[in-house]
Phi, psi and omega in degrees: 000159208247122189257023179204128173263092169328314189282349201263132153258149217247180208194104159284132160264080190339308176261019171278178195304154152210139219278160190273340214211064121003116158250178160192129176294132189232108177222120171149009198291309210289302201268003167284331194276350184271342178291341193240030158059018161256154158331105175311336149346316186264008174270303189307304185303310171271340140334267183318353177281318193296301151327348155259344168291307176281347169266339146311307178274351155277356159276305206294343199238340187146320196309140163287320187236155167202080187272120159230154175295105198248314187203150197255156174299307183305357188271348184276015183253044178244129201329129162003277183320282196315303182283336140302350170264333164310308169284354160283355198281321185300300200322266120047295191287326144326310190284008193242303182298342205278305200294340166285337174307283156324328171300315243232350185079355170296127191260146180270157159213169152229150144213147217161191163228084159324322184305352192227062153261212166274151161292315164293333167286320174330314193283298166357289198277309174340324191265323175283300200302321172311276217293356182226015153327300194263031181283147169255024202235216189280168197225103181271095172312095183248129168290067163301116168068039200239142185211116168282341150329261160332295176319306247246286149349293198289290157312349158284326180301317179298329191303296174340307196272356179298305178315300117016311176227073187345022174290346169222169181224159207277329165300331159320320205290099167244177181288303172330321164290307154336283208295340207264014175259352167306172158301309184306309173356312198266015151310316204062221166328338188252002192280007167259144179284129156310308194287158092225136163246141193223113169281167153111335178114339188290138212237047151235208190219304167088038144078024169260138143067040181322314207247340162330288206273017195314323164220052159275184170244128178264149176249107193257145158188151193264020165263126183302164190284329169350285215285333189303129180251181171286334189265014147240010112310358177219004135248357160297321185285314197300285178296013173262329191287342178274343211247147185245102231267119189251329184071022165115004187248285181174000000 
């Protein structure tokens, strides 16, 4: 069965649920530029545009959270070039994005290990994430330097070694602990996606919100994120609006 239907057009309903916390895997950068004889560079480049198109407009319909997935610990085995322009895309993208951010009441996050970025990029985003701490509005989430493996790994290592040094009991160790010792943990209530959507047609997860995403509803569509608009973002919201969430019950 399919996780997505191509023939179905979908209808959003505005004042119906609308999940508070969204992710979306943004894939497909590299080969929309390649269909159009270009540098995958320039797929990374209109990506980022989009990324402000869609994060307006998930603010704009409601949404709280917005993680999206901008670059994975596996993205750094990808040629030099491609990954110094990548790591250059926050700069760029801030220094153009900061005054709408604030206009708009939206707070940056990052989770990942920044540290082990670039400085200059490190400093960007850290300086985005600074100057809008204290916006109350939506919370645009970016998954920098990110694994969900690894995330998962880190916290098992801590738990251990806390247990280890009797600072925890193994009865402590719950799910309700897991989750808020994640990145994600300083969500709170928001911190699983209702969502998760992945352009480009690919049927994975790609080692994103591994332990999150446990009973989200997934969306799959085979428009690349160039191309993804609000208004595939609000059938992607339409068809979360059809589906009936049991969480293993009835």
């Amino acid at each position: 069965m399919a996780l997505f239907d191509k023939k179905k057009s979908y209808q959003l309903d505005k004042n119906g649920i609308i999940p508070s916390h969204i992710a979306i895997i943004m894939d497909g950068n590299g080969r929309w530029a390649k269909k159009r004889m270009m540098p995958r560079i320039y797929g990374h480049k209109e990506g980022m545009n989009t990324v402000k198109k869609i994060a307006l407009h998930a603010d704009s319909l409601g949404v709280k959270v917005l993680t999206l997935y901008a670059f994975s610990t596996e993205n750094w085995k990808r040629p030099d070039e491609e990954v110094s322009f990548l790591m250059n895309l926050p700069i760029d993208f801030f220094d153009v994005f900061m005054p709408e951010l604030k206009a708009n009441n939206i707070r940056v996050n990052v989770i990942g290990w920044e540290d082990q970025l670039p400085k200059h990029t490190k400093e960007k985003v850290m300086d985005a994430v600074d100057q809008t701490k204290n916006n109350t509005g939506m919370v645009l989430n970016f998954a920098l330097n990110y694994g969900s493996r690894q995330e998962i790994t880190q916290v098992v290592k801590a738990v251990a070694e806390k247990i280890s040094n009797d600072e925890l009991s193994v009865d402590e160790v719950t799910e309700e602990y897991i989750s808020n010792a994640l990145f994600t943990g300083d969500l709170g209530e928001m911190r699983d996606p209702e969502l998760l959507i992945r352009t480009s047609g690919e049927l994975r997860i790609s080692n994103f919100l591994l332990w999150q995403i446990a009973y989200s509803e997934l969306y799959f569509t085979d428009e690349f994120w160039p191309d993804f608009s609000a208004e595939s973002l609000e059938k992607a919201v339409a068809d979360y609006q059809k589906r009936h969430r049991r969480y293993g019950g009835l």
